[in-house]
Amino acid sequence: MSTSEDNFIHSAYIDELGTRINPCIEILAITDASLEDGPHKGLLNFYEAFRVRFGAQMKWYRTNTDDHFKKMTLPKLDMVPFWFDDPRNKKETMLGVEIKPGEQPKDMLSPSFKFNCDRVPPGPNGVFHMTLPLQSGYETLNGILPLLQDALLEFPLLSGYVGYTVYWDTLDFRFESKLFSQHMPSVYMRYPGINLAEPLYTKPLGLEGLMGVSWITLLGPKALAQVGGLDLLKERLNSPIEVQPLACKGGGALIAAGPRPLIGDMSIGDDLPLYKQVGHAVRDARFLKPFYGAGLDNPVANEWFLRFFGKDD
């Protein structure tokens, strides 16, 4: 383990209200499925993969209509699949839930689950997000593959990724302006292996192309076709990079840039060449418009976004 990775693992920010910034592994999956179309078994598979492994640890939840976390109960955990079929949610075409552990409501600890389905231009979009604690076995490809396979089985995937990030309360705007937005931009620019810590920034950008490359890059059928298919990716990407089929709806691919996640460190010239190899191989499917992201000024955000894909000519 590098010094940078060790520093990241021990970089949690804790105050009297609890753990406010928590380093973790994330799984991010983007979809264009609509709640109006009826129940989506693939969407529920993502939730069930989380619930069966971590449900007993969950202490707090909030929905898209809540401005604070409420106490979680086991019956509430079982209700989440039914919310997908609630006529009110279908009529509004909007549903969001965040679930997490912790002794206090402000504790932002892993494992956690979060999703948000919506219909805003240019169309239906959803972000499904899971965080996993560090040093828990999920930082190895063999350790995380069973979870990924269960979560993405028949999932209507556009794209996604798995890698390092930090988990925080994205609705705590006072905390964001006080500390988060002042601290994180320099972290992102120094350590290229850390993903932006606001999964909802991908809505609706993720409908228009890949939102990034990370330790594990996830391609749905459309993105996979745009980069030439599974066989071409296997030809272009060699060991230690692995390319595997993914049993999402319509078939996809999983690209692992090595057996475990890396953080990199631009101050010593470590720009994660394995991640760049993946980025160049999937570049034709990336988001093409100027990129924006939480906590980063627009020109800096676009530079950060292209760090693995390569700059435009």
GROMACS .gro file of C-alpha atoms in nm:
model
  313
    1MET     CA    1   0.000   0.000   0.000
    2SER     CA    2   0.135   0.342  -0.097
    3THR     CA    3   0.166   0.631   0.145
    4SER     CA    4  -0.106   0.814  -0.049
    5GLU     CA    5  -0.347   0.522  -0.010
    6ASP     CA    6  -0.268   0.491   0.359
    7ASN     CA    7  -0.333   0.864   0.406
    8PHE     CA    8  -0.665   0.832   0.221
    9ILE     CA    9  -0.780   0.538   0.434
   10HIS     CA   10  -0.721   0.744   0.749
   11SER     CA   11  -0.863   1.073   0.615
   12ALA     CA   12  -1.210   1.064   0.772
   13TYR     CA   13  -1.331   1.400   0.904
   14ILE     CA   14  -1.499   1.364   1.243
   15ASP     CA   15  -1.655   1.632   1.463
   16GLU     CA   16  -1.902   1.639   1.751
   17LEU     CA   17  -2.188   1.541   1.519
   18GLY     CA   18  -2.018   1.229   1.387
   19THR     CA   19  -1.817   1.115   1.085
   20ARG     CA   20  -1.886   1.383   0.826
   21ILE     CA   21  -1.648   1.278   0.545
   22ASN     CA   22  -1.583   0.906   0.513
   23PRO     CA   23  -1.333   0.750   0.266
   24CYS     CA   24  -1.477   0.442   0.097
   25ILE     CA   25  -1.519   0.232  -0.214
   26GLU     CA   26  -1.819   0.321  -0.430
   27ILE     CA   27  -2.026   0.141  -0.690
   28LEU     CA   28  -2.204   0.378  -0.929
   29ALA     CA   29  -2.452   0.264  -1.195
   30ILE     CA   30  -2.645   0.492  -1.432
   31THR     CA   31  -2.967   0.396  -1.609
   32ASP     CA   32  -3.225   0.547  -1.842
   33ALA     CA   33  -3.505   0.325  -1.711
   34SER     CA   34  -3.831   0.499  -1.620
   35LEU     CA   35  -4.053   0.434  -1.319
   36GLU     CA   36  -4.352   0.468  -1.552
   37ASP     CA   37  -4.257   0.150  -1.734
   38GLY     CA   38  -4.344  -0.065  -1.432
   39PRO     CA   39  -4.128  -0.271  -1.198
   40HIS     CA   40  -3.770  -0.323  -1.308
   41LYS     CA   41  -3.629  -0.644  -1.166
   42GLY     CA   42  -3.281  -0.528  -1.257
   43LEU     CA   43  -3.316  -0.209  -1.053
   44LEU     CA   44  -3.443  -0.408  -0.757
   45ASN     CA   45  -3.151  -0.650  -0.792
   46PHE     CA   46  -2.913  -0.363  -0.716
   47TYR     CA   47  -3.101  -0.290  -0.395
   48GLU     CA   48  -3.142  -0.655  -0.296
   49ALA     CA   49  -2.771  -0.722  -0.340
   50PHE     CA   50  -2.712  -0.448  -0.084
   51ARG     CA   51  -2.996  -0.541   0.153
   52VAL     CA   52  -2.910  -0.910   0.193
   53ARG     CA   53  -2.547  -0.829   0.275
   54PHE     CA   54  -2.579  -0.515   0.484
   55GLY     CA   55  -2.945  -0.461   0.577
   56ALA     CA   56  -2.900  -0.554   0.942
   57GLN     CA   57  -2.646  -0.271   0.986
   58MET     CA   58  -2.875   0.005   0.860
   59LYS     CA   59  -2.989   0.266   1.115
   60TRP     CA   60  -3.105   0.571   0.914
   61TYR     CA   61  -3.289   0.652   0.593
   62ARG     CA   62  -3.440   0.943   0.401
   63THR     CA   63  -3.643   0.967   0.082
   64ASN     CA   64  -3.644   1.237  -0.185
   65THR     CA   65  -3.917   1.419   0.010
   66ASP     CA   66  -3.720   1.428   0.340
   67ASP     CA   67  -3.475   1.696   0.449
   68HIS     CA   68  -3.330   1.487   0.734
   69PHE     CA   69  -3.256   1.124   0.817
   70LYS     CA   70  -3.512   0.912   1.004
   71LYS     CA   71  -3.460   0.595   1.205
   72MET     CA   72  -3.454   0.284   0.990
   73THR     CA   73  -3.641  -0.034   1.081
   74LEU     CA   74  -3.631  -0.378   0.921
   75PRO     CA   75  -3.991  -0.342   0.793
   76LYS     CA   76  -3.888  -0.016   0.621
   77LEU     CA   77  -3.602  -0.201   0.450
   78ASP     CA   78  -3.853  -0.449   0.312
   79MET     CA   79  -4.078  -0.168   0.187
   80VAL     CA   80  -3.828  -0.017  -0.058
   81PRO     CA   81  -3.916  -0.253  -0.348
   82PHE     CA   82  -4.285  -0.163  -0.309
   83TRP     CA   83  -4.204   0.208  -0.343
   84PHE     CA   84  -4.103   0.140  -0.704
   85ASP     CA   85  -4.462   0.035  -0.776
   86ASP     CA   86  -4.630   0.313  -0.578
   87PRO     CA   87  -4.872   0.491  -0.818
   88ARG     CA   88  -4.779   0.829  -0.669
   89ASN     CA   89  -4.411   0.777  -0.747
   90LYS     CA   90  -4.494   0.662  -1.099
   91LYS     CA   91  -4.714   0.966  -1.154
   92GLU     CA   92  -4.442   1.201  -1.034
   93THR     CA   93  -4.177   0.987  -1.213
   94MET     CA   94  -3.949   1.053  -0.916
   95LEU     CA   95  -3.819   0.839  -0.633
   96GLY     CA   96  -3.511   0.861  -0.415
   97VAL     CA   97  -3.388   0.678  -0.106
   98GLU     CA   98  -3.066   0.692   0.097
   99ILE     CA   99  -2.989   0.432   0.366
  100LYS     CA  100  -2.690   0.417   0.601
  101PRO     CA  101  -2.557   0.297   0.939
  102GLY     CA  102  -2.424   0.512   1.225
  103GLU     CA  103  -2.490   0.600   1.586
  104GLN     CA  104  -2.601   0.954   1.498
  105PRO     CA  105  -2.798   1.087   1.200
  106LYS     CA  106  -2.496   1.291   1.087
  107ASP     CA  107  -2.270   0.984   1.079
  108MET     CA  108  -2.190   0.924   0.711
  109LEU     CA  109  -2.059   0.570   0.734
  110SER     CA  110  -2.031   0.278   0.496
  111PRO     CA  111  -2.184   0.054   0.379
  112SER     CA  112  -2.454   0.283   0.240
  113PHE     CA  113  -2.709   0.276  -0.041
  114LYS     CA  114  -2.854   0.562  -0.243
  115PHE     CA  115  -3.060   0.592  -0.557
  116ASN     CA  116  -3.257   0.859  -0.737
  117CYS     CA  117  -3.486   0.807  -1.036
  118ASP     CA  118  -3.623   1.109  -1.215
  119ARG     CA  119  -3.750   1.241  -1.548
  120VAL     CA  120  -3.577   1.560  -1.653
  121PRO     CA  121  -3.452   1.659  -1.997
  122PRO     CA  122  -3.330   1.481  -2.200
  123GLY     CA  123  -3.526   1.188  -2.054
  124PRO     CA  124  -3.571   0.936  -1.772
  125ASN     CA  125  -3.257   0.886  -1.568
  126GLY     CA  126  -3.150   0.710  -1.255
  127VAL     CA  127  -2.836   0.691  -1.042
  128PHE     CA  128  -2.780   0.389  -0.819
  129HIS     CA  129  -2.499   0.419  -0.567
  130MET     CA  130  -2.346   0.196  -0.303
  131THR     CA  131  -2.052   0.269  -0.071
  132LEU     CA  132  -1.841  -0.001   0.092
  133PRO     CA  133  -1.604   0.029   0.387
  134LEU     CA  134  -1.231   0.020   0.326
  135GLN     CA  135  -1.021  -0.272   0.449
  136SER     CA  136  -1.326  -0.499   0.439
  137GLY     CA  137  -1.231  -0.727   0.151
  138TYR     CA  138  -1.408  -0.524  -0.118
  139GLU     CA  139  -1.085  -0.357  -0.234
  140THR     CA  140  -0.992  -0.672  -0.427
  141LEU     CA  141  -1.141  -0.784  -0.756
  142ASN     CA  142  -1.220  -1.129  -0.621
  143GLY     CA  143  -1.380  -0.974  -0.313
  144ILE     CA  144  -1.614  -0.737  -0.497
  145LEU     CA  145  -1.706  -0.943  -0.805
  146PRO     CA  146  -1.987  -1.148  -0.642
  147LEU     CA  147  -2.153  -0.828  -0.517
  148LEU     CA  148  -2.119  -0.660  -0.858
  149GLN     CA  149  -2.258  -0.961  -1.041
  150ASP     CA  150  -2.562  -0.977  -0.812
  151ALA     CA  151  -2.623  -0.600  -0.816
  152LEU     CA  152  -2.604  -0.563  -1.194
  153LEU     CA  153  -2.786  -0.879  -1.298
  154GLU     CA  154  -3.041  -0.764  -1.559
  155PHE     CA  155  -2.982  -0.403  -1.449
  156PRO     CA  156  -3.069  -0.165  -1.739
  157LEU     CA  157  -2.718  -0.019  -1.737
  158LEU     CA  158  -2.586   0.270  -1.939
  159SER     CA  159  -2.249   0.287  -1.764
  160GLY     CA  160  -2.086   0.316  -1.424
  161TYR     CA  161  -1.770   0.257  -1.226
  162VAL     CA  162  -1.621   0.130  -0.900
  163GLY     CA  163  -1.340   0.304  -0.714
  164TYR     CA  164  -1.230   0.531  -0.432
  165THR     CA  165  -1.442   0.824  -0.318
  166VAL     CA  166  -1.563   0.988   0.003
  167TYR     CA  167  -1.915   0.965   0.142
  168TRP     CA  168  -2.075   1.278   0.291
  169ASP     CA  169  -2.415   1.438   0.341
  170THR     CA  170  -2.483   1.603   0.007
  171LEU     CA  171  -2.784   1.787   0.151
  172ASP     CA  172  -2.583   1.953   0.428
  173PHE     CA  173  -2.520   2.275   0.237
  174ARG     CA  174  -2.375   2.456   0.538
  175PHE     CA  175  -2.113   2.186   0.581
  176GLU     CA  176  -2.044   2.188   0.208
  177SER     CA  177  -1.967   2.560   0.199
  178LYS     CA  178  -1.779   2.552   0.530
  179LEU     CA  179  -1.541   2.264   0.464
  180PHE     CA  180  -1.616   2.028   0.179
  181SER     CA  181  -1.593   2.266  -0.116
  182GLN     CA  182  -1.278   2.422   0.030
  183HIS     CA  183  -1.101   2.094   0.097
  184MET     CA  184  -1.195   1.846  -0.177
  185PRO     CA  185  -1.097   2.021  -0.504
  186SER     CA  186  -0.726   2.008  -0.416
  187VAL     CA  187  -0.768   1.642  -0.318
  188TYR     CA  188  -0.929   1.556  -0.653
  189MET     CA  189  -0.656   1.729  -0.851
  190ARG     CA  190  -0.371   1.565  -0.658
  191TYR     CA  191  -0.510   1.211  -0.634
  192PRO     CA  192  -0.659   1.109  -0.972
  193GLY     CA  193  -0.797   0.779  -0.840
  194ILE     CA  194  -1.056   0.954  -0.620
  195ASN     CA  195  -1.396   0.997  -0.787
  196LEU     CA  196  -1.618   1.301  -0.733
  197ALA     CA  197  -1.814   1.252  -0.415
  198GLU     CA  198  -2.158   1.353  -0.542
  199PRO     CA  199  -2.319   1.074  -0.744
  200LEU     CA  200  -2.618   1.285  -0.847
  201TYR     CA  201  -2.394   1.520  -1.048
  202THR     CA  202  -2.415   1.252  -1.316
  203LYS     CA  203  -2.785   1.329  -1.373
  204PRO     CA  204  -2.863   1.370  -1.655
  205LEU     CA  205  -2.510   1.387  -1.798
  206GLY     CA  206  -2.477   1.009  -1.781
  207LEU     CA  207  -2.749   0.970  -2.044
  208GLU     CA  208  -2.508   1.115  -2.300
  209GLY     CA  209  -2.194   0.913  -2.241
  210LEU     CA  210  -1.945   0.764  -1.998
  211MET     CA  211  -1.901   0.976  -1.687
  212GLY     CA  212  -1.560   0.842  -1.602
  213VAL     CA  213  -1.308   0.563  -1.574
  214SER     CA  214  -1.205   0.415  -1.242
  215TRP     CA  215  -1.063   0.096  -1.093
  216ILE     CA  216  -1.357  -0.092  -1.245
  217THR     CA  217  -1.537   0.061  -1.542
  218LEU     CA  218  -1.888  -0.066  -1.624
  219LEU     CA  219  -2.028  -0.057  -1.977
  220GLY     CA  220  -2.389  -0.123  -2.074
  221PRO     CA  221  -2.477  -0.257  -2.421
  222LYS     CA  222  -2.485   0.083  -2.592
  223ALA     CA  223  -2.148   0.195  -2.455
  224LEU     CA  224  -1.996  -0.145  -2.529
  225ALA     CA  225  -2.105  -0.122  -2.893
  226GLN     CA  226  -1.960   0.230  -2.919
  227VAL     CA  227  -1.613   0.105  -2.820
  228GLY     CA  228  -1.618  -0.189  -3.060
  229GLY     CA  229  -1.748  -0.475  -2.847
  230LEU     CA  230  -1.608  -0.717  -2.593
  231ASP     CA  231  -1.359  -0.896  -2.820
  232LEU     CA  232  -1.197  -0.572  -2.937
  233LEU     CA  233  -1.160  -0.451  -2.579
  234LYS     CA  234  -0.990  -0.778  -2.485
  235GLU     CA  235  -0.748  -0.730  -2.776
  236ARG     CA  236  -0.667  -0.370  -2.679
  237LEU     CA  237  -0.631  -0.417  -2.304
  238ASN     CA  238  -0.371  -0.658  -2.167
  239SER     CA  239  -0.287  -0.799  -1.823
  240PRO     CA  240  -0.307  -0.683  -1.548
  241ILE     CA  241  -0.619  -0.520  -1.694
  242GLU     CA  242  -0.910  -0.766  -1.711
  243VAL     CA  243  -1.213  -0.747  -1.940
  244GLN     CA  244  -1.513  -0.962  -1.849
  245PRO     CA  245  -1.870  -0.994  -1.976
  246LEU     CA  246  -2.135  -0.836  -1.753
  247ALA     CA  247  -2.484  -0.985  -1.722
  248CYS     CA  248  -2.666  -0.651  -1.720
  249LYS     CA  249  -2.978  -0.614  -1.935
  250GLY     CA  250  -2.871  -0.654  -2.297
  251GLY     CA  251  -2.518  -0.760  -2.200
  252GLY     CA  252  -2.225  -0.539  -2.111
  253ALA     CA  253  -1.865  -0.542  -1.997
  254LEU     CA  254  -1.662  -0.496  -1.682
  255ILE     CA  255  -1.308  -0.360  -1.715
  256ALA     CA  256  -1.083  -0.392  -1.408
  257ALA     CA  257  -0.763  -0.184  -1.419
  258GLY     CA  258  -0.573  -0.424  -1.196
  259PRO     CA  259  -0.655  -0.646  -0.897
  260ARG     CA  260  -0.722  -0.357  -0.655
  261PRO     CA  261  -0.802   0.017  -0.669
  262LEU     CA  262  -0.524   0.274  -0.695
  263ILE     CA  263  -0.521   0.634  -0.581
  264GLY     CA  264  -0.223   0.787  -0.766
  265ASP     CA  265  -0.044   1.108  -0.670
  266MET     CA  266   0.022   1.383  -0.924
  267SER     CA  267   0.279   1.544  -0.692
  268ILE     CA  268   0.512   1.252  -0.764
  269GLY     CA  269   0.403   1.192  -1.124
  270ASP     CA  270   0.178   0.892  -1.057
  271ASP     CA  271  -0.106   0.957  -1.303
  272LEU     CA  272  -0.236   0.596  -1.297
  273PRO     CA  273  -0.125   0.465  -1.638
  274LEU     CA  274  -0.350   0.157  -1.615
  275TYR     CA  275  -0.656   0.380  -1.575
  276LYS     CA  276  -0.537   0.587  -1.872
  277GLN     CA  277  -0.510   0.274  -2.086
  278VAL     CA  278  -0.872   0.195  -2.005
  279GLY     CA  279  -0.976   0.555  -2.067
  280HIS     CA  280  -0.817   0.560  -2.412
  281ALA     CA  281  -0.984   0.227  -2.500
  282VAL     CA  282  -1.335   0.350  -2.412
  283ARG     CA  283  -1.292   0.713  -2.515
  284ASP     CA  284  -1.538   0.689  -2.803
  285ALA     CA  285  -1.826   0.637  -2.558
  286ARG     CA  286  -1.746   0.924  -2.321
  287PHE     CA  287  -1.959   1.229  -2.243
  288LEU     CA  288  -1.864   1.488  -2.507
  289LYS     CA  289  -1.991   1.819  -2.374
  290PRO     CA  290  -1.800   2.044  -2.131
  291PHE     CA  291  -1.805   1.868  -1.796
  292TYR     CA  292  -1.907   2.017  -1.464
  293GLY     CA  293  -1.878   1.862  -1.120
  294ALA     CA  294  -1.954   1.942  -0.759
  295GLY     CA  295  -1.683   2.151  -0.596
  296LEU     CA  296  -1.481   2.217  -0.914
  297ASP     CA  297  -1.475   2.530  -1.130
  298ASN     CA  298  -1.579   2.457  -1.488
  299PRO     CA  299  -1.236   2.469  -1.663
  300VAL     CA  300  -1.080   2.265  -1.382
  301ALA     CA  301  -1.371   2.020  -1.385
  302ASN     CA  302  -1.324   1.948  -1.755
  303GLU     CA  303  -0.949   1.898  -1.709
  304TRP     CA  304  -1.022   1.656  -1.425
  305PHE     CA  305  -1.282   1.471  -1.632
  306LEU     CA  306  -1.036   1.414  -1.920
  307ARG     CA  307  -0.752   1.294  -1.694
  308PHE     CA  308  -0.790   0.932  -1.811
  309PHE     CA  309  -0.967   0.977  -2.145
  310GLY     CA  310  -0.704   1.217  -2.279
  311LYS     CA  311  -0.750   1.574  -2.396
  312ASP     CA  312  -0.929   1.658  -2.717
  313ASP     CA  313  -0.714   1.745  -3.019
   0.00000   0.00000   0.00000
